[in-house]
Amino acid sequence: MRDVAELAGVSAQTVSRVINDHPHVADDTRARVLAAMRQLDYHRNPAARALVTRRSGTLGIVGYESPLYGPTSMLYAIEGAARAAGYFVSVASVRHLDRRSVLEAVDWLSRQSVEGIIAIAPKPAMADALADLPAGPACVTVGGGRHAVPSARIDNVTGALLATRHLLRQGHPTVHHVAGPTQWPEAGERLRGWREALLAAGAPVPAVVPGDWDARTGYERGRWLARDPAVTAVFCASDQLALGLLRAMHEAGRRVPDDVSVVGFDGTPDAAHFLPPLTSVRQDFAELGRRSLRLLLERIDPCAETATPRHDLLVPDLVVRHSTAAPSRGGDRPGRDLAWSARTSSVPQVIGGPGRARRSPA
């Protein structure tokens, strides 16, 4: 630091302020210090800083080993937000969401002197284990239902309301639901939002179609639903479920959206390339990562002015594509080729909660 200060013509204290991104440094002074750092190939020594500040500059993430889009996207989003804030990240992945595995992961991270831990908690068992921890690093969770540990999560109920209301407003008499696995809080919340939307509209509430998150389950459930000509709209708890259901409807000769409208949940990048492109509830995982990090940092610093509630809910968007339309009225709809060409000429619409809409080129 003394070498950098001498080359830049400033004091060592000024160099320290630049390194720590202190706001009260003139722009030209900051530029000279950064240029000197590059010229001397100077990098801050995390170990030395930890000895002085008694802070490791490292955050821990307890991840869940899963090929599912949600947990994987959450992990990348949290890690990216932490690095952008200047933190090193250590990840401990668990294969099983039982109490023992979670506590072992937390212990491993604690031995690395992490300042705090963000846990991706898709099932209640993980949050319950964290809630019972003795004194240690501050913890917050991402995903899962509401529990004792502070959390940042997607508002699945509102997302399901958006999806179901969209289908009802298209003119469908009711909406069928292919649910996610019962042990996941997200699946229960999406089911709740679907049911609340139907009850509020005075629409019939069909029996829930039990499912999982994967495309194979969607295909199997779709084959069953395709046999019922009264089924004109289906809300699936995940985009992968919707993918399998689209194939089942195609094989059964049920055209989407001419005969059946389909909505998914997740907003996977691939959803725009399904056939037809899938209307889906999109989760902003990058924003979720930033919110979870902010929530954790407010817990780490007891002097911080806490602006974030203990449970921070992020409202998702509904991205309207070509898999939804008004129900067919006895052949008064155009043929598939004509209808497809008319629909593909429009830009997908993004609906961000009740009463708010904007156009999106995505």
Coordinates of C-alpha atoms in Angstrom, one line a residue:
M1 CA 0.0 0.0 0.0
R2 CA 2.9 2.4 0.7
D3 CA 4.3 1.7 -2.7
V4 CA 0.9 2.4 -4.3
A5 CA 0.6 5.6 -2.3
E6 CA 4.1 6.8 -3.3
L7 CA 3.4 6.1 -7.0
A8 CA 0.0 7.8 -7.0
G9 CA 1.3 10.7 -4.9
V10 CA -1.3 10.2 -2.1
S11 CA -1.3 9.0 1.5
A12 CA -1.6 5.3 2.5
Q13 CA -4.9 6.2 4.1
T14 CA -6.2 7.4 0.8
V15 CA -5.2 4.1 -0.8
S16 CA -7.1 2.3 1.9
R17 CA -10.2 4.4 1.2
V18 CA -10.0 3.6 -2.5
I19 CA -9.6 -0.1 -1.8
N20 CA -12.6 -0.1 0.6
D21 CA -14.7 1.9 -1.9
H22 CA -15.1 4.9 0.5
P23 CA -17.4 7.5 -1.1
H24 CA -15.4 10.5 0.0
V25 CA -12.5 10.2 -2.5
A26 CA -12.2 12.6 -5.4
D27 CA -12.7 10.9 -8.8
D28 CA -9.2 12.0 -10.2
T29 CA -7.5 10.8 -7.0
R30 CA -9.4 7.4 -7.2
A31 CA -8.3 7.1 -10.8
R32 CA -4.6 7.7 -10.0
V33 CA -4.7 5.2 -7.2
L34 CA -6.4 2.5 -9.3
A35 CA -3.8 3.2 -12.1
A36 CA -1.0 2.7 -9.6
M37 CA -2.5 -0.5 -8.3
R38 CA -2.6 -1.9 -11.9
Q39 CA 0.9 -0.8 -12.7
L40 CA 2.3 -2.4 -9.5
D41 CA 0.0 -5.4 -9.9
Y42 CA -1.3 -4.8 -6.3
H43 CA -4.1 -7.0 -4.9
R44 CA -5.6 -6.8 -1.5
N45 CA -4.4 -9.7 0.8
P46 CA -7.6 -11.3 2.2
A47 CA -5.7 -13.1 4.9
A48 CA -4.0 -10.0 6.2
R49 CA -7.2 -8.0 6.0
A50 CA -9.0 -10.7 8.1
L51 CA -6.3 -10.5 10.8
V52 CA -6.8 -6.7 11.0
T53 CA -10.5 -6.5 10.7
R54 CA -11.4 -9.9 12.3
R55 CA -13.6 -10.4 9.3
S56 CA -13.0 -13.2 6.7
G57 CA -14.7 -11.5 3.8
T58 CA -16.2 -14.9 3.0
L59 CA -19.8 -16.0 2.9
G60 CA -21.1 -19.6 2.9
I61 CA -23.8 -21.1 0.7
V62 CA -25.5 -24.4 1.6
G63 CA -26.7 -25.7 -1.8
Y64 CA -28.9 -28.6 -2.8
E65 CA -27.5 -31.1 -5.3
S66 CA -30.2 -31.1 -7.9
P67 CA -30.7 -30.9 -11.7
L68 CA -33.8 -28.8 -11.1
Y69 CA -33.8 -25.3 -12.6
G70 CA -34.9 -23.5 -9.5
P71 CA -32.3 -24.6 -6.9
T72 CA -29.5 -24.4 -9.5
S73 CA -30.5 -20.9 -10.6
M74 CA -30.7 -19.8 -7.0
L75 CA -27.1 -21.0 -6.3
Y76 CA -25.7 -19.2 -9.3
A77 CA -27.6 -16.0 -8.4
I78 CA -26.5 -15.9 -4.8
E79 CA -22.9 -16.7 -5.7
G80 CA -22.9 -13.9 -8.4
A81 CA -24.4 -11.4 -6.0
A82 CA -21.9 -12.2 -3.3
R83 CA -18.9 -11.8 -5.6
A84 CA -20.3 -8.5 -7.0
A85 CA -20.4 -7.2 -3.4
G86 CA -16.7 -8.1 -2.9
Y87 CA -17.1 -11.4 -1.0
F88 CA -15.5 -14.7 -1.5
V89 CA -17.9 -17.6 -1.5
S90 CA -17.6 -21.1 -0.2
V91 CA -20.3 -23.6 -1.2
A92 CA -21.3 -26.8 0.7
S93 CA -23.7 -28.9 -1.3
V94 CA -25.9 -31.5 0.4
R95 CA -27.4 -34.4 -1.4
H96 CA -30.1 -35.1 1.2
L97 CA -32.1 -32.4 3.0
D98 CA -32.1 -34.2 6.3
R99 CA -31.1 -32.5 9.6
R100 CA -27.7 -34.3 9.8
S101 CA -26.6 -33.3 6.3
V102 CA -27.5 -29.7 6.8
L103 CA -25.8 -29.4 10.2
E104 CA -22.6 -31.0 8.7
A105 CA -22.6 -28.5 5.9
V106 CA -23.0 -25.6 8.3
D107 CA -20.2 -27.0 10.5
W108 CA -17.9 -27.3 7.5
L109 CA -18.6 -23.7 6.5
S110 CA -18.2 -22.4 10.1
R111 CA -14.7 -23.9 10.3
Q112 CA -13.8 -21.7 7.4
S113 CA -14.8 -18.6 9.5
V114 CA -17.5 -17.5 7.1
E115 CA -19.3 -14.3 8.2
G116 CA -22.7 -15.6 7.3
I117 CA -24.6 -18.4 5.5
I118 CA -27.3 -18.4 2.8
A119 CA -29.0 -21.8 2.6
I120 CA -31.1 -22.8 -0.4
A121 CA -34.0 -24.5 1.5
P122 CA -36.5 -26.1 -0.9
K123 CA -37.9 -28.2 1.9
P124 CA -38.9 -27.4 5.5
A125 CA -36.3 -29.9 7.0
M126 CA -33.4 -27.6 6.1
A127 CA -35.0 -24.4 7.6
D128 CA -35.9 -26.4 10.7
A129 CA -32.3 -27.5 11.2
L130 CA -31.0 -24.0 10.8
A131 CA -33.6 -22.6 13.2
D132 CA -32.2 -24.9 15.9
L133 CA -28.5 -24.0 15.4
P134 CA -26.6 -22.7 18.5
A135 CA -24.8 -19.4 18.3
G136 CA -22.8 -19.1 15.1
P137 CA -22.8 -17.4 11.8
A138 CA -25.9 -15.5 10.8
C139 CA -28.2 -17.5 8.5
V140 CA -30.9 -16.7 6.0
T141 CA -32.7 -19.0 3.6
V142 CA -33.7 -18.7 -0.1
G143 CA -36.8 -20.5 -1.3
G144 CA -39.1 -22.8 0.7
G145 CA -42.1 -21.7 2.8
R146 CA -42.3 -19.2 5.6
H147 CA -40.4 -20.3 8.7
A148 CA -38.5 -19.1 11.7
V149 CA -35.3 -18.3 9.8
P150 CA -35.2 -15.0 7.8
S151 CA -35.8 -15.7 4.1
A152 CA -35.9 -14.3 0.6
R153 CA -38.3 -16.1 -1.7
I154 CA -40.5 -16.0 -4.7
D155 CA -44.2 -15.1 -4.1
N156 CA -45.5 -18.4 -5.5
V157 CA -49.1 -17.7 -4.5
T158 CA -49.2 -14.4 -6.5
G159 CA -47.4 -16.1 -9.4
A160 CA -50.1 -18.9 -9.6
L161 CA -52.8 -16.2 -9.3
L162 CA -51.4 -14.4 -12.3
A163 CA -51.3 -17.6 -14.4
T164 CA -54.8 -18.7 -13.5
R165 CA -56.4 -15.3 -13.8
H166 CA -54.8 -15.0 -17.3
L167 CA -56.4 -18.2 -18.4
L168 CA -59.8 -17.3 -17.0
R169 CA -59.7 -13.8 -18.6
Q170 CA -59.1 -15.6 -21.9
G171 CA -62.6 -17.0 -21.5
H172 CA -61.8 -20.5 -20.2
P173 CA -64.6 -21.8 -17.9
T174 CA -62.0 -23.2 -15.5
V175 CA -58.4 -24.2 -15.2
H176 CA -56.9 -27.6 -14.4
H177 CA -53.7 -27.8 -12.3
V178 CA -50.8 -30.3 -12.6
A179 CA -49.2 -29.8 -9.2
G180 CA -45.6 -30.2 -8.0
P181 CA -44.5 -32.7 -5.3
T182 CA -46.4 -32.3 -2.1
Q183 CA -43.3 -32.1 0.2
W184 CA -42.1 -28.9 -1.5
P185 CA -43.6 -25.7 0.0
E186 CA -43.4 -24.0 -3.5
A187 CA -45.7 -26.6 -4.9
G188 CA -48.2 -26.1 -2.1
E189 CA -48.1 -22.3 -2.6
R190 CA -48.7 -22.6 -6.3
L191 CA -51.6 -24.9 -5.7
R192 CA -53.0 -22.4 -3.2
G193 CA -52.8 -19.5 -5.7
W194 CA -54.5 -21.5 -8.4
R195 CA -57.4 -22.4 -6.1
E196 CA -57.8 -18.9 -4.7
A197 CA -58.0 -17.5 -8.3
L198 CA -60.7 -20.0 -9.2
L199 CA -62.8 -19.4 -6.1
A200 CA -62.5 -15.6 -6.4
A201 CA -63.8 -15.9 -10.0
G202 CA -66.6 -18.2 -9.0
A203 CA -65.2 -20.9 -11.4
P204 CA -65.4 -24.6 -10.8
V205 CA -62.4 -26.1 -8.9
P206 CA -61.3 -29.3 -10.6
A207 CA -59.5 -32.1 -8.7
V208 CA -55.8 -31.4 -8.4
V209 CA -53.7 -33.6 -10.7
P210 CA -50.8 -34.7 -8.5
G211 CA -47.3 -34.5 -10.1
D212 CA -43.6 -33.9 -9.8
W213 CA -41.4 -31.3 -11.4
D214 CA -40.2 -33.3 -14.4
A215 CA -41.3 -33.5 -18.0
R216 CA -42.0 -37.3 -17.8
T217 CA -44.6 -36.6 -15.2
G218 CA -46.1 -33.9 -17.3
Y219 CA -46.3 -36.2 -20.2
E220 CA -48.0 -38.9 -18.2
R221 CA -50.5 -36.5 -16.6
G222 CA -51.0 -34.9 -20.0
R223 CA -52.1 -38.1 -21.7
W224 CA -54.8 -38.5 -19.0
L225 CA -56.0 -34.9 -19.3
A226 CA -56.0 -35.1 -23.1
R227 CA -58.8 -37.7 -23.0
D228 CA -61.2 -35.2 -21.5
P229 CA -62.6 -32.7 -24.1
A230 CA -63.8 -30.4 -21.3
V231 CA -60.2 -29.6 -20.4
T232 CA -59.4 -26.4 -22.3
A233 CA -56.8 -24.8 -19.9
V234 CA -54.0 -26.2 -17.8
F235 CA -51.7 -24.5 -15.3
C236 CA -48.6 -26.6 -14.6
A237 CA -46.4 -26.1 -11.5
S238 CA -43.2 -26.1 -13.6
D239 CA -42.1 -25.5 -17.1
Q240 CA -40.8 -29.0 -17.4
L241 CA -44.2 -30.4 -16.4
A242 CA -45.6 -28.1 -19.2
L243 CA -43.1 -29.4 -21.7
G244 CA -44.2 -33.0 -21.1
L245 CA -47.8 -32.0 -21.2
L246 CA -47.4 -30.2 -24.6
R247 CA -46.0 -33.4 -26.1
A248 CA -48.9 -35.5 -24.7
M249 CA -51.5 -33.0 -26.1
H250 CA -49.8 -33.1 -29.5
E251 CA -49.8 -36.9 -29.7
A252 CA -53.5 -36.9 -28.7
G253 CA -54.4 -34.5 -31.5
R254 CA -55.2 -31.7 -29.0
R255 CA -53.8 -28.5 -30.5
V256 CA -52.2 -25.9 -28.3
P257 CA -53.5 -23.2 -27.9
D258 CA -56.5 -23.8 -30.3
D259 CA -57.9 -26.7 -28.2
V260 CA -56.0 -26.4 -24.9
S261 CA -54.1 -23.4 -23.4
V262 CA -51.1 -24.2 -21.2
V263 CA -49.1 -22.1 -18.7
G264 CA -45.9 -23.1 -16.9
F265 CA -44.0 -21.8 -13.9
D266 CA -40.3 -20.9 -13.7
G267 CA -39.5 -18.8 -16.7
T268 CA -36.8 -21.1 -17.9
P269 CA -34.8 -19.7 -20.9
D270 CA -35.9 -22.8 -23.0
A271 CA -39.6 -22.0 -22.5
A272 CA -39.4 -19.4 -25.4
H273 CA -38.4 -22.3 -27.7
F274 CA -41.0 -24.8 -26.8
L275 CA -43.5 -25.6 -29.6
P276 CA -45.5 -23.5 -29.2
P277 CA -43.5 -21.0 -27.1
L278 CA -44.7 -21.4 -23.5
T279 CA -46.5 -18.8 -21.4
S280 CA -44.8 -19.0 -18.0
V281 CA -44.5 -17.3 -14.6
R282 CA -40.9 -16.0 -14.6
Q283 CA -38.8 -16.0 -11.4
D284 CA -36.1 -13.3 -11.3
F285 CA -33.3 -15.3 -9.7
A286 CA -30.7 -12.6 -10.0
E287 CA -32.9 -10.2 -8.0
L288 CA -33.6 -13.0 -5.5
G289 CA -29.8 -13.4 -5.1
R290 CA -29.3 -9.7 -4.4
R291 CA -32.2 -9.6 -1.9
S292 CA -30.9 -12.7 0.0
L293 CA -27.5 -11.1 0.2
R294 CA -28.8 -7.8 1.5
L295 CA -30.9 -9.7 4.1
L296 CA -27.8 -11.6 5.3
L297 CA -25.6 -8.5 5.5
E298 CA -28.2 -6.8 7.6
R299 CA -28.1 -9.7 10.0
I300 CA -24.3 -9.8 10.1
D301 CA -24.0 -6.1 10.9
P302 CA -26.1 -5.4 14.1
C303 CA -25.6 -1.6 13.6
A304 CA -27.1 -1.6 10.1
E305 CA -30.4 0.2 9.6
T306 CA -32.6 -2.8 8.7
A307 CA -34.9 -1.9 5.7
T308 CA -35.6 -5.5 4.6
P309 CA -38.3 -7.4 6.4
R310 CA -37.5 -10.8 7.9
H311 CA -39.3 -12.5 5.0
D312 CA -38.7 -10.7 1.7
L313 CA -41.2 -11.8 -1.0
L314 CA -40.3 -11.2 -4.7
V315 CA -43.4 -11.0 -7.0
P316 CA -42.8 -12.8 -10.3
D317 CA -43.9 -11.8 -13.8
L318 CA -46.2 -13.6 -16.2
V319 CA -44.6 -13.9 -19.6
V320 CA -47.4 -14.3 -22.2
R321 CA -46.4 -16.3 -25.3
H322 CA -48.2 -18.4 -27.8
S323 CA -49.4 -21.4 -25.7
T324 CA -52.5 -19.5 -24.4
A325 CA -55.5 -18.2 -26.3
A326 CA -59.3 -18.0 -26.0
P327 CA -61.0 -21.4 -26.1
S328 CA -62.3 -22.7 -29.4
R329 CA -66.0 -21.9 -30.2
G330 CA -67.2 -24.7 -32.3
G331 CA -64.9 -24.2 -35.3
D332 CA -65.0 -20.4 -35.5
R333 CA -61.2 -20.2 -34.9
P334 CA -58.9 -20.1 -37.9
G335 CA -56.9 -23.2 -38.8
R336 CA -53.7 -24.0 -37.1
D337 CA -51.4 -22.6 -39.8
L338 CA -53.3 -19.3 -40.1
A339 CA -53.6 -18.9 -36.4
W340 CA -50.0 -19.6 -35.9
S341 CA -48.9 -17.0 -38.3
A342 CA -51.2 -14.4 -36.7
R343 CA -49.9 -15.2 -33.2
T344 CA -46.2 -15.2 -34.0
S345 CA -46.4 -11.7 -35.4
S346 CA -46.9 -10.3 -31.9
V347 CA -44.3 -9.5 -29.2
P348 CA -44.6 -11.5 -26.0
Q349 CA -46.3 -9.6 -23.2
V350 CA -44.9 -9.4 -19.6
I351 CA -47.4 -8.9 -16.8
G352 CA -45.8 -7.9 -13.5
G353 CA -48.6 -8.4 -11.0
P354 CA -52.2 -7.3 -11.0
G355 CA -52.8 -4.2 -13.1
R356 CA -49.2 -3.8 -14.3
A357 CA -48.1 -4.8 -17.7
R358 CA -45.2 -3.9 -20.1
R359 CA -44.0 -5.1 -23.4
S360 CA -40.9 -7.2 -23.7
P361 CA -38.7 -8.1 -26.6
A362 CA -37.7 -11.4 -24.9

